Coordinates of C-alpha atoms in Angstrom, one line a residue:
Chain A
X144 CA 8.8 -49.1 31.0
X145 CA 10.5 -46.6 29.1
X146 CA 8.1 -47.2 25.5
X147 CA 5.1 -45.9 28.8
X148 CA 7.1 -42.9 29.3
X149 CA 8.0 -42.2 25.8
X150 CA 5.0 -41.9 25.4
X151 CA 3.2 -40.1 28.3
X152 CA 5.9 -37.0 27.4
X153 CA 4.9 -36.6 24.2
X154 CA 1.5 -36.4 24.7
X155 CA 2.3 -33.4 27.1
X156 CA 4.9 -32.1 24.5
X157 CA 1.1 -32.1 22.5
X158 CA -0.8 -30.7 25.2
X159 CA 2.0 -28.0 25.4
X160 CA 1.8 -27.1 22.0
X161 CA -1.4 -27.8 21.9
X162 CA -2.7 -25.1 24.5
X163 CA 0.7 -23.7 24.3
X164 CA 2.9 -21.3 22.5
X165 CA 0.3 -21.7 20.2
X166 CA 0.2 -18.7 18.5
X167 CA -3.3 -19.2 16.2
X168 CA -4.7 -20.5 20.1
X169 CA -3.8 -17.4 21.9
X170 CA -5.6 -14.8 19.5
X171 CA -8.7 -17.2 19.2
X172 CA -9.5 -16.7 23.2
X173 CA -11.0 -13.7 24.4
X174 CA -8.9 -10.9 26.7
X175 CA -10.8 -11.8 29.3
X176 CA -10.0 -15.6 29.3
X177 CA -6.3 -14.2 28.9
X178 CA -6.3 -11.7 32.3
X179 CA -8.4 -13.6 34.1
X180 CA -6.0 -16.7 33.4
X181 CA -3.5 -14.9 34.6
X182 CA -5.2 -13.1 37.3
X183 CA -5.8 -17.0 38.8
X184 CA -2.6 -18.8 38.5
X185 CA -1.3 -15.1 40.5
X186 CA -3.6 -16.0 43.2
X187 CA -3.1 -19.3 43.2
X188 CA 0.2 -19.5 43.3
X189 CA 0.5 -16.7 45.9
X190 CA -1.7 -17.8 47.7
X191 CA 1.1 -21.9 48.1
X192 CA 4.0 -19.3 48.4
X193 CA 1.8 -18.0 51.8
X194 CA 0.4 -21.5 52.5
X195 CA 4.3 -22.8 52.5
X196 CA 6.3 -18.9 53.1
X197 CA 9.5 -20.3 55.2
X198 CA 9.5 -23.2 52.1
X199 CA 9.6 -21.1 49.3
X200 CA 8.4 -17.4 50.6
X201 CA 10.9 -16.1 52.4
X202 CA 14.6 -16.8 51.2
X203 CA 13.6 -16.7 47.5
X204 CA 10.6 -13.8 47.0
X205 CA 10.8 -14.0 43.2
X206 CA 10.1 -18.1 42.9
X207 CA 7.3 -19.6 40.9
X208 CA 6.7 -16.1 39.5
X209 CA 8.3 -16.7 36.7
X210 CA 6.4 -19.8 36.1
X211 CA 3.7 -17.3 36.2
X212 CA 4.8 -15.2 33.7
X213 CA 5.8 -18.3 31.8
X214 CA 2.5 -19.9 31.4
X215 CA 1.0 -16.5 31.5
X216 CA 2.8 -15.3 27.8
X217 CA 1.8 -19.0 25.9
X218 CA -1.2 -19.3 27.7
X219 CA -2.4 -14.9 27.1
X220 CA 0.2 -13.5 24.4
X221 CA 2.8 -10.5 25.5
X222 CA 0.0 -8.8 28.1
X223 CA -1.1 -11.4 30.0
X224 CA 3.1 -11.6 29.9
X225 CA 3.6 -8.0 30.9
X226 CA 0.8 -7.9 33.1
X227 CA 2.3 -10.7 35.3
X228 CA 5.4 -9.7 35.6
X229 CA 3.9 -6.1 36.8
X230 CA 1.4 -7.9 39.5
X231 CA 4.3 -10.3 40.7
X232 CA 6.9 -7.7 41.0
X233 CA 4.3 -6.1 43.4
X234 CA 3.2 -8.7 45.2
X235 CA 6.7 -10.5 46.0
X236 CA 7.8 -7.2 46.8
X237 CA 4.6 -6.5 49.8
X238 CA 4.4 -10.6 51.2
X239 CA 7.6 -11.8 49.9
X240 CA 10.4 -9.0 50.4
X241 CA 11.2 -8.4 54.2
X242 CA 10.0 -5.8 55.5
X243 CA 6.9 -8.0 54.6
X244 CA 3.1 -6.8 55.0
X245 CA 4.1 -4.0 53.1
X246 CA 5.8 -1.7 50.1
X247 CA 9.4 -0.3 50.9
X248 CA 11.0 0.6 48.0
X249 CA 14.0 0.8 49.0
X250 CA 16.9 1.2 46.9
X251 CA 18.2 -3.1 47.3
X252 CA 14.2 -3.9 46.9
X253 CA 14.4 -1.7 43.2
X254 CA 17.1 -3.0 42.0
X255 CA 16.4 -6.5 42.5
X256 CA 12.7 -6.1 41.6
X257 CA 14.3 -4.5 38.5
X258 CA 16.2 -7.4 37.7
X259 CA 13.4 -9.8 38.3
X260 CA 11.1 -7.5 35.9
X261 CA 14.1 -7.8 33.0
X262 CA 14.1 -11.0 33.5
X263 CA 10.9 -12.1 33.0
X264 CA 11.0 -9.2 30.3
X265 CA 13.8 -11.0 28.7
X266 CA 11.5 -14.8 29.1
X267 CA 8.4 -12.9 26.8
X268 CA 10.5 -12.1 24.2
X269 CA 11.8 -15.2 24.4
X270 CA 8.5 -17.5 24.3
X271 CA 6.7 -15.2 21.5
X272 CA 9.8 -16.5 19.8
X273 CA 9.5 -19.9 21.1
X274 CA 5.7 -19.3 19.6
X275 CA 6.0 -17.7 16.0
X276 CA 8.6 -20.3 15.1
X277 CA 6.5 -23.2 16.5
X278 CA 3.5 -21.8 15.1
X279 CA 5.5 -21.5 11.8
X280 CA 6.7 -25.6 12.5
X281 CA 2.5 -26.7 13.0
X282 CA 1.6 -24.7 10.1
X283 CA 4.3 -27.2 7.9
X284 CA 3.3 -30.0 9.3
X285 CA -0.2 -29.5 8.8
X286 CA 0.5 -28.3 5.3
X287 CA 2.4 -31.8 4.7
X288 CA 0.0 -33.0 6.5
X289 CA -3.0 -32.5 4.9
X290 CA -0.6 -32.9 1.8
X291 CA -0.2 -36.4 2.0
X292 CA -4.0 -37.3 3.4
X293 CA -5.3 -36.4 0.1
X294 CA -3.1 -37.7 -2.1
X295 CA -4.3 -39.9 -5.0
X296 CA -2.1 -42.3 -5.1
X297 CA -1.3 -43.5 -1.9
X298 CA 1.6 -42.5 0.5
X299 CA 2.9 -45.6 2.7
X300 CA 6.1 -45.8 5.2
X301 CA 6.6 -49.4 6.1
X302 CA 10.1 -51.1 8.1
X303 CA 12.3 -52.9 6.9
X304 CA 10.0 -56.0 7.9
X305 CA 7.5 -54.8 5.3
X306 CA 4.9 -53.6 9.2
X307 CA 3.3 -51.4 7.3
X308 CA 4.1 -47.7 10.0
X309 CA 1.3 -45.4 8.4
X310 CA -0.7 -45.3 5.7
X311 CA -2.7 -42.1 3.8
X312 CA -6.5 -42.3 3.4
X313 CA -6.9 -43.0 -0.3
X314 CA -5.9 -46.6 0.1
X315 CA -9.7 -46.7 0.2
X316 CA -10.3 -46.0 -2.7
X317 CA -7.4 -48.1 -4.3
X318 CA -7.7 -51.5 -2.7
X319 CA -10.8 -50.9 -0.7
X320 CA -9.2 -51.4 2.9
X321 CA -9.8 -48.7 5.6
X322 CA -6.4 -47.2 7.1
X323 CA -7.0 -48.9 10.0
X324 CA -8.1 -52.6 8.0
X325 CA -5.0 -52.2 5.4
X326 CA -1.6 -51.7 8.7
X327 CA -2.7 -55.4 10.0
X328 CA -2.8 -56.6 6.5
X329 CA 0.8 -58.3 5.6
X330 CA 1.4 -56.4 2.6
X331 CA 3.7 -59.6 0.4
X332 CA 0.2 -62.3 1.2
X333 CA -2.1 -59.7 -2.0
X334 CA 0.9 -60.1 -4.1
X335 CA -0.9 -61.5 -7.0
X336 CA 0.3 -65.1 -6.6
X337 CA 2.6 -64.7 -10.3
X338 CA 4.5 -62.1 -8.6
X339 CA 4.8 -62.1 -5.3
X340 CA 8.2 -64.0 -5.9
X341 CA 9.8 -61.6 -7.9
X342 CA 8.2 -59.0 -5.8
X343 CA 10.0 -60.4 -2.6
X344 CA 13.1 -60.7 -4.5
X345 CA 12.9 -56.9 -5.1
X346 CA 12.0 -56.4 -2.0
X347 CA 15.1 -57.6 -0.6
X348 CA 17.7 -56.5 -3.1
X349 CA 15.9 -52.2 -2.4
X350 CA 16.1 -53.2 1.7
X351 CA 20.3 -53.8 1.0
X352 CA 20.6 -50.2 -1.5
X353 CA 20.3 -47.0 1.0
X354 CA 19.0 -44.2 -0.4
X355 CA 17.7 -46.3 -3.8
X356 CA 14.4 -46.1 -5.4
X357 CA 12.0 -48.8 -7.4
X358 CA 9.1 -48.4 -9.5
X359 CA 6.7 -51.0 -10.4
X360 CA 3.8 -53.0 -11.5
X361 CA 2.3 -55.3 -10.4
X362 CA -1.4 -56.8 -9.3
X363 CA -2.3 -56.9 -6.2
X364 CA -5.7 -58.9 -4.7
X365 CA -8.3 -55.3 -4.1
X366 CA -11.3 -55.9 -0.8
X367 CA -13.6 -56.5 -3.6
X368 CA -11.3 -60.5 -4.2
X369 CA -10.4 -58.8 -7.3
X370 CA -7.4 -58.1 -8.4
X371 CA -6.1 -54.7 -9.5
X372 CA -2.8 -53.2 -11.4
X373 CA -1.2 -51.5 -8.8
X374 CA 2.1 -48.6 -9.7
X375 CA 4.2 -48.3 -6.9
X376 CA 7.5 -46.6 -6.3
X377 CA 9.5 -47.4 -3.1
X378 CA 11.9 -45.7 -1.4
X379 CA 14.8 -46.9 1.0
X380 CA 15.3 -44.2 3.8
X381 CA 16.2 -46.9 5.7
X382 CA 19.8 -45.3 6.6
X383 CA 17.8 -41.4 6.8
X384 CA 17.7 -41.2 10.8
X385 CA 14.5 -39.5 11.1
X386 CA 13.0 -41.5 8.9
X387 CA 14.3 -45.3 9.6
X388 CA 12.4 -46.7 6.1
X389 CA 10.7 -47.3 3.5
X390 CA 8.2 -44.5 1.4
X391 CA 6.1 -45.8 -0.7
X392 CA 3.8 -44.0 -3.3
X393 CA 1.7 -46.4 -5.5
X394 CA -1.9 -45.5 -7.1
X395 CA -4.2 -48.2 -8.2
X396 CA -3.3 -48.3 -12.7
X397 CA -6.1 -51.0 -13.6
X398 CA -8.0 -48.6 -15.9
X399 CA -5.0 -47.3 -17.3
X400 CA -3.3 -51.1 -17.7
X401 CA -7.1 -52.2 -19.2
X402 CA -6.7 -49.3 -22.0
X403 CA -3.4 -50.0 -23.1
X404 CA -4.3 -53.6 -23.2
X405 CA -7.3 -52.9 -25.4
X406 CA -4.2 -50.9 -27.7
X407 CA -2.5 -53.2 -27.9
X408 CA -4.8 -55.6 -29.0
X409 CA -6.7 -53.3 -31.0
X410 CA -3.1 -53.0 -33.0
X411 CA -2.4 -56.3 -33.3
X412 CA -5.5 -57.2 -35.1
X413 CA -5.4 -54.0 -37.1
X414 CA -2.5 -55.4 -38.3
X415 CA -3.0 -58.2 -39.2
X416 CA -6.4 -57.0 -40.8
X417 CA -4.9 -54.7 -42.7
X418 CA -1.5 -57.4 -43.8
X419 CA -4.3 -59.1 -45.0
X420 CA -5.1 -57.5 -48.4
X421 CA -1.7 -55.8 -48.6
X422 CA -1.0 -59.6 -49.2
X423 CA -3.5 -60.2 -51.9
X424 CA -2.8 -57.1 -53.3
X425 CA 0.7 -58.2 -53.4
X426 CA 0.8 -61.5 -55.0
X427 CA -1.6 -59.8 -58.0
X428 CA 1.3 -57.6 -58.4
X429 CA 3.5 -60.7 -58.3
X430 CA 1.4 -62.4 -60.7
X431 CA 1.0 -59.6 -62.8
X432 CA 4.3 -58.8 -63.1
X433 CA 5.4 -62.4 -64.1
X434 CA 3.0 -62.1 -67.4
X435 CA 4.5 -58.4 -68.0
X436 CA 8.0 -59.9 -68.6
X437 CA 6.3 -64.1 -70.0
X438 CA 4.6 -61.5 -72.4
X439 CA 7.7 -59.1 -73.1
X440 CA 6.0 -55.9 -71.6
X441 CA 8.9 -53.8 -70.1
X442 CA 6.6 -50.9 -69.9
X443 CA 4.2 -52.5 -67.8
X444 CA 5.5 -54.9 -65.9
X445 CA 8.3 -51.3 -64.9
X446 CA 5.2 -49.7 -63.4
X447 CA 3.8 -53.1 -61.2
X448 CA 7.6 -53.5 -60.5
X449 CA 7.2 -49.9 -58.9
X450 CA 3.9 -50.8 -57.2
X451 CA 5.5 -53.3 -55.7
X452 CA 8.2 -51.5 -54.3
X453 CA 5.9 -49.4 -52.8
X454 CA 3.4 -52.4 -51.2
X455 CA 7.1 -53.1 -50.0
X456 CA 6.8 -49.7 -48.1
X457 CA 4.3 -49.6 -47.0
X458 CA 4.8 -53.5 -45.0
X459 CA 7.4 -51.6 -43.4
X460 CA 5.2 -49.1 -42.3
X461 CA 2.2 -51.5 -40.3
X462 CA 5.2 -54.5 -38.4
X463 CA 6.5 -50.7 -37.6
X464 CA 3.5 -49.6 -36.1
X465 CA 3.3 -53.1 -34.8
X466 CA 6.7 -52.8 -33.0
X467 CA 6.2 -49.0 -31.9
X468 CA 3.0 -50.9 -30.1
X469 CA 4.7 -54.1 -28.9
X470 CA 8.0 -51.8 -27.2
X471 CA 5.4 -49.4 -25.4
X472 CA 3.7 -52.3 -23.5
X473 CA 7.3 -54.2 -23.3
X474 CA 6.0 -57.4 -24.9
X475 CA 9.0 -57.4 -28.1
X476 CA 9.9 -60.1 -28.7
X477 CA 13.6 -61.7 -29.5
X478 CA 13.8 -64.2 -31.7
X479 CA 17.6 -65.1 -31.1
X480 CA 20.1 -67.4 -32.3
X481 CA 23.9 -67.4 -34.2
X482 CA 23.6 -65.8 -37.0
X483 CA 26.1 -64.7 -39.7
X484 CA 26.3 -61.2 -39.2
X485 CA 28.8 -60.1 -42.6
X486 CA 26.1 -62.6 -44.7
X487 CA 22.8 -60.9 -43.4
X488 CA 24.7 -57.4 -44.6
X489 CA 25.4 -58.6 -47.5
X490 CA 22.5 -60.5 -48.9
X491 CA 21.2 -56.9 -47.1
X492 CA 22.7 -54.0 -49.5
X493 CA 22.9 -56.7 -52.4
X494 CA 18.8 -56.3 -52.2
X495 CA 18.7 -52.6 -51.2
X496 CA 20.8 -51.7 -54.2
X497 CA 18.6 -53.7 -56.7
X498 CA 15.3 -50.9 -55.3
X499 CA 17.5 -48.0 -56.3
X500 CA 19.5 -46.9 -59.2
X501 CA 20.2 -43.9 -58.6
X502 CA 22.6 -44.6 -54.6
X503 CA 25.3 -47.4 -55.2
X504 CA 26.4 -49.1 -52.4
X505 CA 30.3 -50.0 -51.4
X506 CA 30.6 -52.1 -48.2
X507 CA 33.7 -52.7 -46.5
X508 CA 33.0 -55.2 -44.4
X509 CA 36.2 -57.3 -41.7
X510 CA 35.5 -60.6 -41.1
X511 CA 34.0 -61.7 -38.4
X512 CA 32.4 -65.1 -36.4
X513 CA 29.1 -65.9 -35.3
X514 CA 27.0 -63.4 -33.5
X515 CA 24.1 -64.3 -30.9
X516 CA 21.1 -62.6 -31.0
X517 CA 17.9 -62.0 -33.2
X518 CA 18.9 -61.9 -36.7
X519 CA 15.7 -60.6 -38.4
X520 CA 15.7 -57.8 -35.8
X521 CA 18.9 -56.6 -36.5
X522 CA 18.1 -57.2 -40.7
X523 CA 15.5 -54.6 -39.5
X524 CA 18.1 -51.7 -37.9
X525 CA 20.4 -52.1 -41.1
X526 CA 17.6 -51.7 -42.6
X527 CA 16.2 -49.3 -42.0
X528 CA 19.7 -47.4 -41.5
X529 CA 20.1 -47.7 -45.5
X530 CA 17.2 -46.3 -46.4
X531 CA 17.4 -43.3 -44.5
X532 CA 20.6 -43.2 -46.0
X533 CA 19.0 -43.8 -49.4
X534 CA 16.0 -41.6 -48.5
X535 CA 17.9 -38.6 -47.5
X536 CA 20.5 -38.7 -50.0
X537 CA 17.9 -37.3 -52.8
X538 CA 21.3 -35.5 -55.0
X539 CA 23.9 -37.1 -54.0
X540 CA 25.4 -40.9 -55.0
X541 CA 27.8 -43.4 -52.7
X542 CA 26.5 -44.9 -49.3
X543 CA 29.2 -45.6 -47.3
X544 CA 29.0 -49.3 -45.1
X545 CA 32.7 -49.9 -43.0
X546 CA 31.9 -52.3 -40.7
X547 CA 34.7 -53.7 -37.8
X548 CA 35.4 -56.0 -35.0
X549 CA 36.9 -55.2 -31.8
X550 CA 36.9 -56.7 -28.5
X551 CA 34.5 -59.1 -29.3
X552 CA 32.0 -56.7 -30.4
X553 CA 31.1 -55.5 -34.2
X554 CA 31.0 -52.1 -35.2
X555 CA 28.8 -51.1 -38.3
X556 CA 28.4 -47.8 -40.1
X557 CA 26.2 -46.1 -43.2
X558 CA 28.0 -43.6 -44.5
X559 CA 26.0 -41.0 -46.6
X560 CA 26.2 -37.9 -48.1
X561 CA 23.0 -36.4 -48.2
X562 CA 20.5 -33.5 -46.1
X563 CA 22.4 -34.1 -42.7
X564 CA 21.2 -33.1 -39.1
X565 CA 22.0 -30.5 -37.1
X566 CA 24.1 -30.4 -33.9
X567 CA 21.6 -30.1 -31.5
X568 CA 19.3 -32.6 -33.2
X569 CA 21.6 -35.2 -32.9
X570 CA 19.6 -37.1 -29.6
X571 CA 16.7 -36.1 -30.6
X572 CA 17.0 -38.3 -34.1
X573 CA 16.3 -41.7 -31.7
X574 CA 12.9 -40.3 -30.1
X575 CA 9.3 -42.1 -31.1
X576 CA 8.5 -39.5 -33.1
X577 CA 11.2 -37.7 -34.8
X578 CA 10.9 -37.2 -38.0
X579 CA 14.1 -34.8 -40.3
X580 CA 13.6 -31.3 -42.3
X581 CA 14.9 -31.5 -45.6
X582 CA 16.8 -28.2 -47.0
X583 CA 13.4 -25.7 -47.1
X584 CA 12.3 -26.4 -43.6
X585 CA 9.8 -29.4 -45.0
X586 CA 10.4 -33.3 -43.6
X587 CA 10.3 -35.9 -45.4
X588 CA 7.3 -38.5 -45.6
X589 CA 7.2 -41.7 -42.7
X590 CA 6.1 -42.2 -39.5
X591 CA 9.5 -41.4 -37.1
X592 CA 9.5 -44.6 -36.0
X593 CA 12.1 -46.2 -37.2
X594 CA 15.4 -45.2 -35.3
X595 CA 13.7 -45.4 -32.4
X596 CA 12.1 -49.0 -33.1
X597 CA 16.1 -49.3 -34.3
X598 CA 17.5 -47.9 -31.2
X599 CA 14.9 -49.9 -29.3
X600 CA 16.7 -53.1 -30.6
X601 CA 19.9 -52.8 -30.4
X602 CA 19.3 -52.0 -26.7
X603 CA 17.9 -54.8 -26.1
X604 CA 20.2 -56.9 -27.3
X605 CA 23.2 -55.0 -25.2
X606 CA 24.4 -52.6 -28.1
X607 CA 24.9 -49.3 -29.1
X608 CA 23.3 -46.5 -31.8
X609 CA 25.0 -43.7 -32.4
X610 CA 25.5 -40.7 -35.3
X611 CA 27.9 -38.5 -36.3
X612 CA 26.4 -36.3 -38.6
X613 CA 26.8 -32.4 -39.9
X614 CA 23.9 -30.2 -42.0
X615 CA 24.1 -30.6 -45.4
X616 CA 27.1 -32.6 -45.4
X617 CA 25.6 -35.9 -44.9
X618 CA 25.7 -38.3 -42.2
X619 CA 26.3 -41.3 -40.7
X620 CA 25.0 -44.0 -38.5
X621 CA 26.5 -46.6 -36.7
X622 CA 25.8 -49.6 -34.5
X623 CA 27.6 -51.3 -31.9
X624 CA 26.6 -55.1 -30.7
X625 CA 28.6 -57.5 -28.7
X626 CA 28.7 -61.3 -30.0
X627 CA 27.0 -63.1 -26.8
X628 CA 25.3 -60.5 -25.0
X629 CA 24.0 -63.2 -22.8
X630 CA 27.7 -62.1 -21.4
X631 CA 27.5 -58.9 -20.2
X632 CA 26.2 -58.0 -17.0
X633 CA 22.1 -57.3 -17.0
X634 CA 21.4 -53.3 -17.0
X635 CA 22.8 -53.4 -20.3
X636 CA 19.9 -55.9 -21.7
X637 CA 16.9 -54.0 -20.0
X638 CA 14.2 -53.8 -21.6
X639 CA 11.3 -51.2 -21.3
X640 CA 8.9 -53.0 -19.5
X641 CA 11.7 -53.0 -16.8
X642 CA 12.8 -49.8 -17.4
X643 CA 9.2 -48.8 -16.8
X644 CA 7.7 -50.8 -14.1
Chain B
X234 CA 2.6 -89.0 -64.5
X235 CA -0.4 -86.3 -62.0
X236 CA 1.1 -82.8 -61.0
X237 CA 1.9 -81.8 -57.6
X238 CA -1.5 -81.3 -55.5
X239 CA -0.9 -78.4 -52.8
X240 CA -4.2 -77.1 -50.3
X241 CA -4.2 -74.0 -49.5
X242 CA -5.9 -73.4 -46.6
X243 CA -6.7 -68.9 -45.7
X244 CA -10.1 -68.1 -45.3
X245 CA -9.6 -64.6 -47.0
X246 CA -10.4 -64.6 -50.9
X247 CA -8.3 -62.8 -51.8
X248 CA -4.5 -65.0 -51.0
X249 CA -6.1 -68.0 -51.5
X250 CA -7.5 -66.5 -55.8
X251 CA -4.1 -65.3 -55.9
X252 CA -1.8 -67.9 -54.3
X253 CA -3.7 -70.4 -56.9
X254 CA -3.2 -68.4 -60.2
X255 CA 0.6 -67.6 -58.6
X256 CA 1.0 -71.7 -58.6
X257 CA -0.8 -73.2 -60.8
X258 CA 1.1 -70.7 -63.0
X259 CA 3.5 -72.7 -62.0
X260 CA 2.4 -75.9 -63.3
X261 CA 1.0 -77.3 -59.7
X262 CA -2.9 -78.6 -59.2
X263 CA -4.0 -76.8 -56.5
X264 CA -7.4 -77.1 -54.0
X265 CA -8.4 -74.8 -51.7
X266 CA -11.1 -73.9 -49.3
X267 CA -11.4 -71.3 -46.7
X268 CA -13.1 -73.2 -44.0
X269 CA -10.7 -74.2 -41.3
X270 CA -13.5 -76.9 -40.8
X271 CA -13.6 -78.5 -44.7
X272 CA -9.4 -79.5 -44.3
X273 CA -9.6 -83.1 -42.7
X274 CA -12.2 -83.8 -45.9
X275 CA -10.0 -81.8 -48.4
X276 CA -7.2 -84.2 -47.3
X277 CA -9.2 -87.4 -49.2
X278 CA -7.9 -85.7 -52.4
X279 CA -4.0 -87.0 -51.3
X280 CA -2.9 -83.1 -51.4
X281 CA 1.7 -83.9 -52.0
X282 CA 2.0 -80.4 -49.5
X283 CA -0.7 -77.9 -47.5
X284 CA -0.2 -73.8 -46.9
X285 CA -2.3 -73.4 -43.5
X286 CA -3.6 -69.7 -42.6
X287 CA -2.8 -69.4 -38.7
X288 CA -5.7 -67.2 -37.8
X289 CA -9.0 -68.9 -39.5
X290 CA -12.3 -68.2 -39.2
X291 CA -13.9 -70.2 -36.4
X292 CA -10.6 -72.9 -36.3
X293 CA -7.5 -72.4 -34.8
X294 CA -4.5 -73.0 -37.5
X295 CA -2.1 -74.6 -35.5
X296 CA -4.9 -76.8 -33.6
X297 CA -5.5 -78.3 -37.3
X298 CA -2.0 -78.5 -37.6
X299 CA -1.4 -80.1 -34.4
X300 CA -4.3 -82.4 -34.8
X301 CA -2.8 -83.2 -38.9
X302 CA 0.7 -83.7 -37.5
X303 CA -0.5 -86.2 -34.4
X304 CA -3.0 -88.5 -36.7
X305 CA -0.3 -91.4 -38.6
X306 CA -2.6 -90.7 -41.8
X307 CA -1.4 -86.8 -42.3
X308 CA 1.7 -87.2 -40.5
X309 CA 4.0 -87.4 -43.6
X310 CA 1.8 -84.4 -45.5
X311 CA 4.3 -81.7 -45.4
X312 CA 2.4 -78.0 -43.7
X313 CA 3.8 -74.8 -44.3
X314 CA 2.4 -72.1 -41.6
X315 CA 1.6 -68.9 -43.4
X316 CA 0.2 -65.6 -41.6
X317 CA 0.3 -62.5 -40.8
X318 CA 1.5 -62.7 -37.5
X319 CA 5.4 -61.9 -37.1
X320 CA 5.5 -64.9 -34.3
X321 CA 4.5 -67.0 -37.4
X322 CA 8.1 -69.3 -36.9
X323 CA 7.1 -69.7 -32.8
X324 CA 3.7 -71.1 -33.4
X325 CA 4.8 -73.0 -36.7
X326 CA 7.5 -75.1 -34.7
X327 CA 5.3 -75.3 -31.1
X328 CA 2.5 -77.8 -33.6
X329 CA 4.9 -79.5 -35.7
X330 CA 5.1 -77.5 -38.5
X331 CA 7.1 -78.3 -41.3
X332 CA 7.6 -75.1 -42.7
X333 CA 6.2 -71.2 -42.3
X334 CA 6.3 -68.6 -44.6
X335 CA 5.5 -64.8 -42.8
X336 CA 2.3 -63.0 -44.7
X337 CA 3.4 -60.4 -47.3
X338 CA 5.5 -63.2 -48.7
X339 CA 7.4 -62.5 -51.9
X340 CA 6.4 -64.5 -55.2
X341 CA 10.0 -66.5 -55.0
X342 CA 10.4 -66.8 -51.1
X343 CA 6.8 -69.1 -51.9
X344 CA 8.4 -71.1 -54.9
X345 CA 11.2 -71.6 -52.8
X346 CA 9.2 -73.0 -50.1
X347 CA 7.8 -75.1 -52.5
X348 CA 9.6 -76.8 -54.2
X349 CA 11.4 -77.5 -50.8
X350 CA 9.0 -79.4 -49.7
X351 CA 8.5 -81.4 -53.2
X352 CA 10.0 -80.0 -55.8
X353 CA 8.8 -79.3 -59.1
X354 CA 5.0 -79.4 -60.5
X355 CA 6.2 -82.6 -62.2
X356 CA 9.4 -83.8 -60.5
X357 CA 9.2 -87.4 -57.5
X358 CA 12.0 -86.1 -55.1

């Protein structure tokens, strides 16, 4: 009952808005229509009043003429408004202010008429203001409507029970359904079975968190029967009184996902193909090294050893390329176990010490129990930090390694006296492709991937990595790791994929 | 006494050749195949240890590994999975291989692995 009443009320308001108080509609009407309409209205009201003179004429000469002025202004603008005011005043004077059926201009008559005219002028200016405001509101509404309707992303408004209240037409392009068809579908029924539970969980979570916004990437059944990849962002506006719904925008990103998959596969194959010849080159180099050593040809042996060192750099670069691709795809896998942190560090320090004659690695480690994580990956991070310390301190010799244990967290720092990093660059060193510039502005060689990968590895295992450095004085890179990151709250170890959607 | 025999199965000629020289330098007898399907006939020569590449042309190394470990006649011969794949260790665990070696490798690591499973070329363990 109430519902149908409000529906009628809104359609009434809609009609009034369309035909009255719409600046553009008024301007679009020809002058004779505007004045003609006013004259007809005046005539109609006057006949009505004459017909029922006793009820609406005799004691209230101006009754209904206010209405005429309002409607005439709304329909025809200020001109017909003033016109209807003057005519109503004259009609009222002639027909309805006693003595009737004649014009008379006594002092009291004039005051009555003047008050009427004044009130009407107020009404007209008010009506003008309403017209302008409503025109502005309409324009804004139309603009936003156009924005939403023509957006390449699908925009949908969903209530708490996942019923679709509104959906923009671009859904046809994204999922093949028309808006009408799509609104009849239960949103969850088209989600890929493998992801359904996860998405439902995600959705229920979001409903509980007002004003929160979440993104996700999942498969959805297209009208053509094939699954497509959909990337969506949902914002909970249930507590916003004017919305009371979830607002979502999503798009079909199948092409992008396929391309990413191809790129990932390609890098996987390419790194494998690169590693294969490197493996045999490295093996041959080591055979040569052994044979030169056996024959006592130390000069040749030294050269082959350097060659082997260069090969190791090449192998690390190939590994970095593969790692970055995996991180981007959210597929960097960790192989976790309990391992002895200090043994790992000692092995790496000893191995890297062998690769440099110029630098001395001085290390002091706090005793620590076994920690849980990916030993190889943590080793990779530590190797990266020491290699960087060696690489970026071409003129100094000492590299200090210190570790400390506190509150179930191990912190290890690698300190050098090298070129250092300017303060404004500190935040950038863990970005992809960042490279340190040398003293002369020339950059050091490298892909700029090592610290980015290190940051990712440490983050995934619930740790932190940071730098303290001053240009020209050297850098200290540190990372800290919890003994067992599984004991941390979930958000500390969110991997890339979850963060991106 | 006969020398220890090592079978190397890999589809890359360079790797097969280098492995052969490396291991023969150490005094082992080496037999090789570049065709994954041949591996079962190679077993007739009674190798003491097998190096098996994961990604052999036409044949999936981990499937071969699984077959070798499922069969009574071949089960007892140690299989070392070796590959450029970063997940070599996991694949080795899954298919029942005795050990793994990531490519590229240090010669010392290769020899450590060999010694761990069959000892020196003339040793009996």
